[in-house]
Short mmCIF file of C-alpha atoms in Angstrom, two decimals:
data_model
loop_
_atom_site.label_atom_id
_atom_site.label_comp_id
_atom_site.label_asym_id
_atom_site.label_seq_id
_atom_site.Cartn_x
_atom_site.Cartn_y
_atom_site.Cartn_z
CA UNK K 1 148.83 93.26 81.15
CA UNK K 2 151.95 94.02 82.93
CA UNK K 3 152.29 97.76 81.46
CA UNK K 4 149.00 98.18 82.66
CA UNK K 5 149.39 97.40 85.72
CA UNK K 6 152.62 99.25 86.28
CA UNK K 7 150.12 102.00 84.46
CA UNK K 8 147.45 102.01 87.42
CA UNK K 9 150.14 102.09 89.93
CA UNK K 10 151.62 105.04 88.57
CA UNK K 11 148.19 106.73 88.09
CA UNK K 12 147.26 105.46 92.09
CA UNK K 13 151.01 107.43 92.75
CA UNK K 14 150.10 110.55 90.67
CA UNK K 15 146.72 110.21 93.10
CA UNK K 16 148.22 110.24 96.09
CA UNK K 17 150.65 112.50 95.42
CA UNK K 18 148.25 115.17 94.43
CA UNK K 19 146.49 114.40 98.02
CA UNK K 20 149.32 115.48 99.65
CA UNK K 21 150.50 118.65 97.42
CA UNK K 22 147.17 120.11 96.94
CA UNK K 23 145.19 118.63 100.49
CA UNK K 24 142.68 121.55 100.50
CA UNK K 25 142.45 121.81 96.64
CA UNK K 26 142.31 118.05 96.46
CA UNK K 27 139.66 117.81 99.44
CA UNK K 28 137.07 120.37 98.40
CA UNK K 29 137.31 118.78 94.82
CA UNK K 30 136.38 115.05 96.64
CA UNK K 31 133.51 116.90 98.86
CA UNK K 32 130.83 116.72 96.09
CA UNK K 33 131.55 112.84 95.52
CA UNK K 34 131.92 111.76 99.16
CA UNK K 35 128.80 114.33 100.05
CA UNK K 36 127.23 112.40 96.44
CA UNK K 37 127.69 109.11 98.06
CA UNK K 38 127.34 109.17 100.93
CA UNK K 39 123.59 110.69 100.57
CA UNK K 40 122.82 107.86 98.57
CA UNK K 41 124.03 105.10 100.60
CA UNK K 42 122.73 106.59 103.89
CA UNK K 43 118.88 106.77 102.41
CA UNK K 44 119.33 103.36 100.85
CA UNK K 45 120.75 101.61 103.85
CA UNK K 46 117.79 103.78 105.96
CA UNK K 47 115.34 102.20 103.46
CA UNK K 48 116.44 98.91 103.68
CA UNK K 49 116.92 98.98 107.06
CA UNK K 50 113.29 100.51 107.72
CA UNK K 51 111.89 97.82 104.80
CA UNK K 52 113.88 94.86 106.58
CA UNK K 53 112.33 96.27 110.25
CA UNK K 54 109.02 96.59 108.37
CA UNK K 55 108.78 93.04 107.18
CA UNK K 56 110.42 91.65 110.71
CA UNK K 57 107.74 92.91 112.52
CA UNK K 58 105.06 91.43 110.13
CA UNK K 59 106.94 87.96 109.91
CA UNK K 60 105.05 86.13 111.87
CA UNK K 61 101.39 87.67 110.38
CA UNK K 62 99.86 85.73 107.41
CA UNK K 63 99.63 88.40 104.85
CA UNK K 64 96.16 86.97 104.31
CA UNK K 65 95.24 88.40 107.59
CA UNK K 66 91.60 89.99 107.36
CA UNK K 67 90.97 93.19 109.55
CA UNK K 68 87.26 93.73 109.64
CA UNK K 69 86.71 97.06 110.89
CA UNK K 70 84.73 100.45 110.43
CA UNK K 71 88.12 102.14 109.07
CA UNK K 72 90.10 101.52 105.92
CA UNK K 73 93.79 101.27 105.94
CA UNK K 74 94.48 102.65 102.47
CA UNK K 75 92.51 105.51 100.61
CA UNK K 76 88.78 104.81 99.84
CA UNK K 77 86.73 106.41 97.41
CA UNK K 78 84.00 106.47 100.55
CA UNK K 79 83.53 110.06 101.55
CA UNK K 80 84.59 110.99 105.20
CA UNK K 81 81.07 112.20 106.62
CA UNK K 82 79.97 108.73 105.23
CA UNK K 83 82.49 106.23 107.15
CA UNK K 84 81.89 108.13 110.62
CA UNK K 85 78.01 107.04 110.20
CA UNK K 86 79.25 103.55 109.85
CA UNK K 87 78.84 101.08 112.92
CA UNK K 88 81.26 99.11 114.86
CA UNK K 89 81.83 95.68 114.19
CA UNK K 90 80.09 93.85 117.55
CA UNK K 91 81.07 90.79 119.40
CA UNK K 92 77.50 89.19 118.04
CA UNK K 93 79.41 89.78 114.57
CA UNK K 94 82.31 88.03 115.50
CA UNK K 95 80.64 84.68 117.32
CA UNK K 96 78.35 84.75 114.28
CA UNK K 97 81.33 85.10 111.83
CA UNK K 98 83.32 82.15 113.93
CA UNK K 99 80.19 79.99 113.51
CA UNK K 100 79.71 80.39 109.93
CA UNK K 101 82.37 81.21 107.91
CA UNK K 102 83.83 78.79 105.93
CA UNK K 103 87.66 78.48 105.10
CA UNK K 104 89.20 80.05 108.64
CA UNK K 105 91.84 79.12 110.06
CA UNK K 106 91.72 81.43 113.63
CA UNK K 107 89.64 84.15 114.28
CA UNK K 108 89.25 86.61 117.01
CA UNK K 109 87.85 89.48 118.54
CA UNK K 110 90.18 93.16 119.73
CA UNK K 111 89.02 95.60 120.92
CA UNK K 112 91.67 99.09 120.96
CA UNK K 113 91.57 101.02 124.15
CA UNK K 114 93.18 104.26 125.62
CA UNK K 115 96.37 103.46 127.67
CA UNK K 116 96.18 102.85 131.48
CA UNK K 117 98.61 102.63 134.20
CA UNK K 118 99.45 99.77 135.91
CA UNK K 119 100.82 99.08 139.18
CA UNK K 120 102.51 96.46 141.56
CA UNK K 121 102.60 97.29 145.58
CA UNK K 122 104.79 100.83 145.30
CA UNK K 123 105.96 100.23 141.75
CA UNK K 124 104.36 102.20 138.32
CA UNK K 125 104.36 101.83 134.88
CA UNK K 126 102.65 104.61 132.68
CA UNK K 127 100.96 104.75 129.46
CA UNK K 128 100.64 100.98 128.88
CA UNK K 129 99.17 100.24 125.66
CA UNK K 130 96.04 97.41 126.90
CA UNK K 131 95.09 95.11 124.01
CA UNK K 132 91.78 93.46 125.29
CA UNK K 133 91.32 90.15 122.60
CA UNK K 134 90.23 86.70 122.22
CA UNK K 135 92.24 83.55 123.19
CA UNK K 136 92.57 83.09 119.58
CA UNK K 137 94.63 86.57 118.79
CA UNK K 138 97.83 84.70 119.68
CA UNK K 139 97.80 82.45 116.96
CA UNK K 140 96.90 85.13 114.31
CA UNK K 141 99.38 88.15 115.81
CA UNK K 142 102.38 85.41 116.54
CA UNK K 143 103.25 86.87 120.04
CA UNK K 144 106.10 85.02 121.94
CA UNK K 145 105.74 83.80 125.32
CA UNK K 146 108.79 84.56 127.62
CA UNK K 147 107.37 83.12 130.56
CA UNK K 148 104.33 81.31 131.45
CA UNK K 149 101.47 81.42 128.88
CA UNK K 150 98.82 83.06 127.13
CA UNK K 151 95.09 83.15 127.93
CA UNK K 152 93.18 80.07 127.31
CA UNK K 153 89.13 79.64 125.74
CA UNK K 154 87.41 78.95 128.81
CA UNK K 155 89.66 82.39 130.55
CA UNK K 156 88.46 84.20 127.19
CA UNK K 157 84.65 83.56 127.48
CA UNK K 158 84.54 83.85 130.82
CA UNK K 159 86.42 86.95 130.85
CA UNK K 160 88.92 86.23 134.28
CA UNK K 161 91.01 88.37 135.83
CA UNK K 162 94.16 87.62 134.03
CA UNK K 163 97.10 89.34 132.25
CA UNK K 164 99.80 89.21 130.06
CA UNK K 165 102.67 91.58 130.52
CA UNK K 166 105.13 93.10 127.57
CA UNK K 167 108.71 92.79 128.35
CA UNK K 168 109.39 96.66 129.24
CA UNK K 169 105.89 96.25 131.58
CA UNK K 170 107.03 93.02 133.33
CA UNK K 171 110.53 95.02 133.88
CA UNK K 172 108.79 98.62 135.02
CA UNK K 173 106.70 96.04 137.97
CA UNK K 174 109.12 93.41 138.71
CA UNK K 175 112.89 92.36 138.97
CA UNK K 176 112.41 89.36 136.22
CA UNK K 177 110.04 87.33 134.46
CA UNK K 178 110.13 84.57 136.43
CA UNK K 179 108.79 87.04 139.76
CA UNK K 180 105.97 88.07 137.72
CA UNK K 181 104.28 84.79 137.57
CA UNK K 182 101.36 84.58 140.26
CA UNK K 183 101.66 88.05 140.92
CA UNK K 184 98.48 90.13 141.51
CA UNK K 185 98.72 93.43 139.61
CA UNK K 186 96.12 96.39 139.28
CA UNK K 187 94.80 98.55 136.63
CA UNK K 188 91.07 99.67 135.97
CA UNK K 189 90.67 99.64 139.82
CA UNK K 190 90.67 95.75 139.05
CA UNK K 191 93.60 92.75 140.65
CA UNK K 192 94.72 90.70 137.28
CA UNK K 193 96.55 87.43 137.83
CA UNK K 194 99.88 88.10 135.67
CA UNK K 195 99.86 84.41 133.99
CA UNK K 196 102.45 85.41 130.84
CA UNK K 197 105.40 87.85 129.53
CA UNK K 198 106.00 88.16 125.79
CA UNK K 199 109.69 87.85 124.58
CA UNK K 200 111.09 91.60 124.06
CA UNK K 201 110.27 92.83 120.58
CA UNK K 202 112.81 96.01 120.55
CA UNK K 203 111.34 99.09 118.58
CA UNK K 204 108.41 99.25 116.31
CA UNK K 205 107.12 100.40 112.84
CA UNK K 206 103.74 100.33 113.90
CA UNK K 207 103.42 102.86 116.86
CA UNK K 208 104.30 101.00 120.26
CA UNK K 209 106.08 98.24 120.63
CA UNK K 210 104.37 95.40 121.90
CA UNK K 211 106.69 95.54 124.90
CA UNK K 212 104.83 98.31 125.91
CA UNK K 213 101.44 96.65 126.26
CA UNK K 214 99.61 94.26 127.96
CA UNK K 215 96.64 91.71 126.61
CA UNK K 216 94.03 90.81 128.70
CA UNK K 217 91.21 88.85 127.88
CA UNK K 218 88.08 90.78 126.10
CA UNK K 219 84.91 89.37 127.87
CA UNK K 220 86.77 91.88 130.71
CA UNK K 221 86.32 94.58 129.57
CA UNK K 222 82.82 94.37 127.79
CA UNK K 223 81.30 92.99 131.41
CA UNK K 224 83.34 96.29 132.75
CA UNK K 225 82.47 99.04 130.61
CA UNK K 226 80.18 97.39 127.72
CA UNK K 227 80.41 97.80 124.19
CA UNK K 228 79.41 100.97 123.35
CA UNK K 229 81.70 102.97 125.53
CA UNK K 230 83.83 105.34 123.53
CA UNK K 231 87.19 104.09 124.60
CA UNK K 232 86.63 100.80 122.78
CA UNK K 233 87.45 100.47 119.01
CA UNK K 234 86.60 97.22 117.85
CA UNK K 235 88.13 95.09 115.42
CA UNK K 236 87.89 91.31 114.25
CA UNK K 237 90.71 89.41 112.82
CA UNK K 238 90.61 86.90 110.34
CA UNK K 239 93.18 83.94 109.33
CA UNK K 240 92.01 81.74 106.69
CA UNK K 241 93.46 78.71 105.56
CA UNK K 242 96.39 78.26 104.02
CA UNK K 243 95.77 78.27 99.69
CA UNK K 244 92.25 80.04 99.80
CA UNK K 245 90.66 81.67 97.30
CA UNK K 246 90.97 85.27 98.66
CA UNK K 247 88.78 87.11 96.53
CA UNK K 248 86.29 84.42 96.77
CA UNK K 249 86.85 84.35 100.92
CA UNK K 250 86.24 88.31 100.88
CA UNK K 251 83.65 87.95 98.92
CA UNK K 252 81.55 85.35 101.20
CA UNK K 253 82.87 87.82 104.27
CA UNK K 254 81.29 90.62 102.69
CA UNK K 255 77.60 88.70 101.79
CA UNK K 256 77.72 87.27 105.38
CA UNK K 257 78.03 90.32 107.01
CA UNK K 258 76.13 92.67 104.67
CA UNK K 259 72.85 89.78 105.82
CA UNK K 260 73.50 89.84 109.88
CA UNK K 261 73.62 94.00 109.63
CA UNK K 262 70.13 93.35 107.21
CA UNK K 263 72.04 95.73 104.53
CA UNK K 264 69.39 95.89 101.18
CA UNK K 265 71.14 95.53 97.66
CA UNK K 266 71.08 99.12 97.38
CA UNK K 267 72.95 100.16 100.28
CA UNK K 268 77.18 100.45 99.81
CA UNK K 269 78.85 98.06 102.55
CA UNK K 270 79.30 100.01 105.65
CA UNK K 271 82.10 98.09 106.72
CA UNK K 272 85.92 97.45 105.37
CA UNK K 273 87.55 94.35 104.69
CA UNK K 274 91.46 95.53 105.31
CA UNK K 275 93.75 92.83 103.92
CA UNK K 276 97.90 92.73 105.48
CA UNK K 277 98.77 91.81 101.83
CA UNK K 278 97.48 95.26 100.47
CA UNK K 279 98.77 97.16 103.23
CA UNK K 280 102.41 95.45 102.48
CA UNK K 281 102.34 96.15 98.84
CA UNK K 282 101.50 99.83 100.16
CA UNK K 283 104.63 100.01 102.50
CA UNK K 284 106.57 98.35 99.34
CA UNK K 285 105.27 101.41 96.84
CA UNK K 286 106.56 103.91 99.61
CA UNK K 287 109.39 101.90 100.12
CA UNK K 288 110.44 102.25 96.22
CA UNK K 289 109.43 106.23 96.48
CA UNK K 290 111.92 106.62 98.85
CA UNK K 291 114.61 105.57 96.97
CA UNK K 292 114.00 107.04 93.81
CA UNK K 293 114.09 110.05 96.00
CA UNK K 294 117.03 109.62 97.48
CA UNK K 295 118.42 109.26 94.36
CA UNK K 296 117.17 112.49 92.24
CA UNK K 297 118.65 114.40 95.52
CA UNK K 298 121.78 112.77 95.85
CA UNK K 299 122.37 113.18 91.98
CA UNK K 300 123.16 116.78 92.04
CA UNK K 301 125.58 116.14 95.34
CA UNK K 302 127.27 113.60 92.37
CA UNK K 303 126.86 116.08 89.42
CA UNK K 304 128.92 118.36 92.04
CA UNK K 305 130.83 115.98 92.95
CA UNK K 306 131.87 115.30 88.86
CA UNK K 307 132.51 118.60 88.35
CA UNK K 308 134.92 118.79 90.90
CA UNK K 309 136.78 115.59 90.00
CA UNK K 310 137.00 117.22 85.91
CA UNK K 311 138.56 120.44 87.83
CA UNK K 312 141.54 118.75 89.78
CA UNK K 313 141.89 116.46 86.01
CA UNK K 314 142.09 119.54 84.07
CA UNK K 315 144.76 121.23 86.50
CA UNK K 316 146.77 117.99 86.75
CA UNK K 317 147.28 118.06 83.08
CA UNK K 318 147.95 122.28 83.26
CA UNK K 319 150.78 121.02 85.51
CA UNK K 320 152.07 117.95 83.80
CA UNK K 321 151.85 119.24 80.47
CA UNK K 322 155.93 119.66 80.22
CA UNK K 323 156.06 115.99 81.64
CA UNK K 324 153.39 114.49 78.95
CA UNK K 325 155.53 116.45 75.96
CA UNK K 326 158.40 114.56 77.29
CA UNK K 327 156.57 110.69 77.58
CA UNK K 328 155.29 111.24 74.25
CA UNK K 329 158.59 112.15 72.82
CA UNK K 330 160.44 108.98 74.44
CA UNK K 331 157.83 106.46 72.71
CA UNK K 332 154.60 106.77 74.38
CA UNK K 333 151.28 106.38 72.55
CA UNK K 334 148.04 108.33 72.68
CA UNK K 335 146.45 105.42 74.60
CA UNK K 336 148.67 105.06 77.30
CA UNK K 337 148.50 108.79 78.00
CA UNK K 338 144.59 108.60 78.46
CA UNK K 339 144.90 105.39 80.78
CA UNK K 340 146.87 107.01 82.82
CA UNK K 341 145.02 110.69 83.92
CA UNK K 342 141.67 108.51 83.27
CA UNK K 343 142.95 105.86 86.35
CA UNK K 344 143.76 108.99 88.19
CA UNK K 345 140.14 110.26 87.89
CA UNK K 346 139.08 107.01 88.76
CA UNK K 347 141.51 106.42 91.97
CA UNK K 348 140.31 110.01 93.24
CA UNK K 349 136.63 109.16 92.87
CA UNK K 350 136.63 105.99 94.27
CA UNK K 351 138.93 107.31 97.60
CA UNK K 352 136.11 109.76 97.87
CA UNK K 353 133.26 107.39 97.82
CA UNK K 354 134.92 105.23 100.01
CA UNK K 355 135.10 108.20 102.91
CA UNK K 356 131.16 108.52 102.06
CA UNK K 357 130.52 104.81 103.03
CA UNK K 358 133.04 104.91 106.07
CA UNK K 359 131.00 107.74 107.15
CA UNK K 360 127.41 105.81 106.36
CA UNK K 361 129.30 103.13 108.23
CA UNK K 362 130.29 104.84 111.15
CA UNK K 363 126.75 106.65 111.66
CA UNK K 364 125.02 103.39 111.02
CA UNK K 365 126.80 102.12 113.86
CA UNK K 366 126.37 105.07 116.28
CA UNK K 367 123.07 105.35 115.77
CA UNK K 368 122.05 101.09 115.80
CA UNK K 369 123.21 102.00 119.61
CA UNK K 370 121.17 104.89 120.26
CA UNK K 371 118.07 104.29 118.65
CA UNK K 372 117.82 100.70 119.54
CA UNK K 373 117.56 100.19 115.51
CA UNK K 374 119.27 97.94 113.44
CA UNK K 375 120.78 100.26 110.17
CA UNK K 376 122.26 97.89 107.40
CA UNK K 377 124.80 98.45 105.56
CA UNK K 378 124.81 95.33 103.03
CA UNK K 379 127.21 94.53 101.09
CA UNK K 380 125.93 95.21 97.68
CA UNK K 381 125.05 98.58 98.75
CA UNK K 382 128.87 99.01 99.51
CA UNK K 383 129.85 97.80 96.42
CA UNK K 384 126.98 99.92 94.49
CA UNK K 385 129.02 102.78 95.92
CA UNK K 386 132.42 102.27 95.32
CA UNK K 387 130.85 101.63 91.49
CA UNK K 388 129.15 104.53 91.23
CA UNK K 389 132.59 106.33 92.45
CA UNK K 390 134.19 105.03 89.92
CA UNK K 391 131.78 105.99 86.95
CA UNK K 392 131.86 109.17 88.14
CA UNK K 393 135.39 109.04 88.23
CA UNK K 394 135.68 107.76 84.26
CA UNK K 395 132.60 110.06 83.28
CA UNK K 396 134.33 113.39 84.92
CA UNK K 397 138.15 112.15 84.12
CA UNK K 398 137.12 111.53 80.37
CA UNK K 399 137.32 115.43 78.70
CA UNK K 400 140.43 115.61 80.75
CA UNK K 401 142.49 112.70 80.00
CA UNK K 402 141.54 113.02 76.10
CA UNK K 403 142.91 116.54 76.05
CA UNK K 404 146.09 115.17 77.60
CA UNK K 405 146.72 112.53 75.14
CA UNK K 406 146.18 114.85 72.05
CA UNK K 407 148.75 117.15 72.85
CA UNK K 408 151.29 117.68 70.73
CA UNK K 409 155.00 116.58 71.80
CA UNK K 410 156.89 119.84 71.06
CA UNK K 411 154.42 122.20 71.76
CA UNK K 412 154.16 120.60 75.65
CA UNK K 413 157.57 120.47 76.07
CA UNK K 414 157.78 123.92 74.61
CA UNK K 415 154.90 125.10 77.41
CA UNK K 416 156.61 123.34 80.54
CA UNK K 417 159.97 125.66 80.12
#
C-alpha cells in the first residue's frame, strides 16, 4: 500500500510538473476535458435546476387536478379545424358540475383574460395578468396569503368589488403590504377593495409569475362584460378526493357533461379533460430528452478531450524514455511502470474536470443573481464529474502507459543519450 502511495504522489509530481514546463502544451491538451465537462455538468445542473423549479411551482397542486376546458394540453389525435368548433365550458357547466359530481374535493370556475393596468392615486402598474375565479380556486391553486385574505363564497356569488394583489403589484401601487389593505384601487374603469397580497413567488415556469397578477372574483366580470365576450377563456378546475378512482372519476366527468351539452352517442366529446399528472409525466419525458442530449453533445467535447490527454501521455513517455530504461534497470517491474504514467493520465484529467465544475460553479452562481433563478449544483453531479474525469483519464492514459512499461531496459537507456 505504501509503494503505492509514494507511486501516486510521484505520478501527482510528474503532473504538476508537466503543468508548469509545458503550460500551453499542457492547457490546450486539458481544453477538450474541461470544455467535455463542463458541458455536461452545466446542462445537467440547468435540467435539474429547471426540473426542481418545475416541480416547486406545482407543489402545492394535486396532480389529480382536472382542467376542463375546450383545449388540450398535450397532442390530440382531434384535428385543428375540429377543436376551434368546440364550445366553451359555461358557468351553468360548472354550478351543474359542483352540484352533481360525486368524489370532489374543491371545484371552481376561471376564467383567462387579457392583461389590464391598474392604478392607485398617481401610481401604475402595467400588464397585470387578472385571474377572475371562484372562492374555491385558492384551495385547488395553493396561493399564499401575505396579508389579509382571499375572497370568500358570499364575495364570489355576489361578484363584489374586491381584489387580491401579487407581490410585484402590491409593490408597483404601494410602499408595503400592510398599506394596501383597505385601499381602493382601479382597473376596468371599476374601484376594487384590495382585501389580500399573495406571498412573492420569484420567477415562473409557466409564463408569469403569479406576482404579476391579480384575482378577483368571477361573478365580476361576467355581470361586466358577460360570457361570451372574446377576452374571456374559460376553464373549470377540478380536485377530487384524495384515493379516487381516476379513470373511473374522468369517466363519470365525461358522461355528465357529454348529457348537460345533449351530445348523442355518435358525436366525439367536444370537450378535454386535461389531467396535472399527464402534463407532469410530459415535463418529466422532456426533462429526460434533455439530458440525453446534453450528453451525445458533450461526448465529442470528451472524445476531444481524450484525445488530448493520450497526446501529452504519449509525449511524456517520448521524454522520459531514458528515465524509464533506467527504473527498469534498478529493479522496477512492468506494473509499477504502468501505475505510474496511468495516475498521471488520471491526475491530468481529473485537474481538468475540476476547472469545468469550478466554472459550472461560478456561472451557476452569477447567474442565480441575475436571473432571479436558483441553478443547482448537487453534489452527486460534482462527483459524477470528477468520475467521469477520471475514466477519461484511465481510458486515454491506457495505450500510453502500456507502451511505457513494455519498453525494453537497454534500448531506452540507449534512446535517452
Amino acid at each position: 500500500m505504501l509503494l503505492y502511495l509514494r507511486l501516486l504522489k510521484e505520478s501527482f509530481n510528474f503532473a504538476m510538473n508537466a503543468l508548469r514546463n509545458n503550460k500551453l502544451r499542457t492547457f490546450l491538451s486539458l481544453l477538450g476535458v474541461t470544455i467535455g465537462i463542463f458541458s455536461i455538468i452545466a446542462v445537467l445542473a440547468a435540467v435539474d435546476s429547471l426540473d426542481q423549479k418545475i416541480k416547486g411551482d406545482l407543489g402545492d397542486l394535486d396532480k389529480n387536478t382536472v382542467y376542463l376546458l375546450r383545449f388540450s394540453f398535450g397532442p390530440t389525435e382531434v384535428p385543428g379545424w375540429k377543436r376551434e368548433q368546440f364550445p366553451d365550458v359555461t358557468y351553468e357547466e360548472f354550478d351543474y358540475l359542483k352540484r352533481s359530481l360525486n368524489g370532489v374535493d374543491k371545484i371552481a370556475f376561471n376564467l383567462f383574460t387579457r392583461n389590464e393596468n391598474i392604478k392607485f392615486e398617481e401610481r401604475t402598474v402595467s400588464s397585470v395578468r387578472v385571474t377572475p375565479t371562484t372562492n374555491e380556486f385558492e384551495g385547488i391553486d395553493g396561493i399564499k396569503i401575505e396579508q389579509g385574505r382571499f375572497f370568500n363564497e358570499s364575495e364570489s356569488n355576489s361578484g363584489t368589488g374586491v381584489i387580491i394583489l401579487g407581490f410585484d403589484v402590491c409593490n408597483g401601487l404601494f410602499d408595503s403590504p400592510e398599506q394596501a389593505i383597505g385601499k381602493k384601487v382601479r382597473m376596468y374603469g371599476q374601484r376594487f377593495n384590495v382585501i389580500g397580497v399573495t406571498q412573492k413567488q420569484g420567477f415562473s415556469t409557466f409564463g408569469d409569475s403569479r406576482d404579476n397578477a391579480v384575482f378577483i372574483p368571477m361573478n365580476f366580470i361576467r355581470r361586466l362584460y358577460g360570457e361570451n365576450s372574446d377576452m374571456l377563456t374559460p376553464a373549470i378546475l377540478i380536485k377530487p378526493e384524495k384515493g379516487i378512482d381516476m379513470e373511473g372519476f374522468k369517466g363519470e366527468i365525461t358522461q355528465k357533461l357529454r348529457n348537460f351539452r345533449g351530445l348523442k352517442s355518435s358525436d366525439i366529446d367536444n370537450f378535454f379533460i386535461n389531467v396535472l399528472s399527464g402534463f407532469t409525466d410530459m415535463i418529466d419525458e422532456i426533462v429526460g430528452e434533455l439530458n440525453i442530449v446534453g450528453w451525445i453533445i458533450s461526448g465529442f467535447s470528451l472524445l476531444v478531450g481524450g484525445f488530448g490527454i493520450a497526446n501529452i501521455m504519449f509525449v511524456s513517455v517520448k521524454e522520459r524514455t531514458n528515465l524509464i530504461g533506467i527504473q527498469k534497470s534498478l529493479g522496477a517491474k512492468n506494473k509499477f511502470i504502468l501505475f505510474q504514467f496511468l495516475f498521471e493520465a488520471v491526475i491530468l484529467s481529473v485537474i481538468g474536470g475540476i476547472i469545468g465544475l469550478v466554472m459550472v460553479w461560478l456561472i451557476a452562481m452569477v447567474l442565480s443573481k441575475v436571473l432571479d433563478f436558483e441553478f443547482v449544483l448537487s453534489f452527486w453531479n460534482m462527483m459524477l464529474g470528477a468520475g467521469l474525469a477520471g475514466i477519461i483519464g484511465l481510458i486515454a492514459g491506457i495505450i500510453p502507459a502500456i507502451s511505457a512499461s513494455k519498453l525494453d531496459p537497454v534500448e531506452a537507456i540507449r534512446s535517452g543519450m
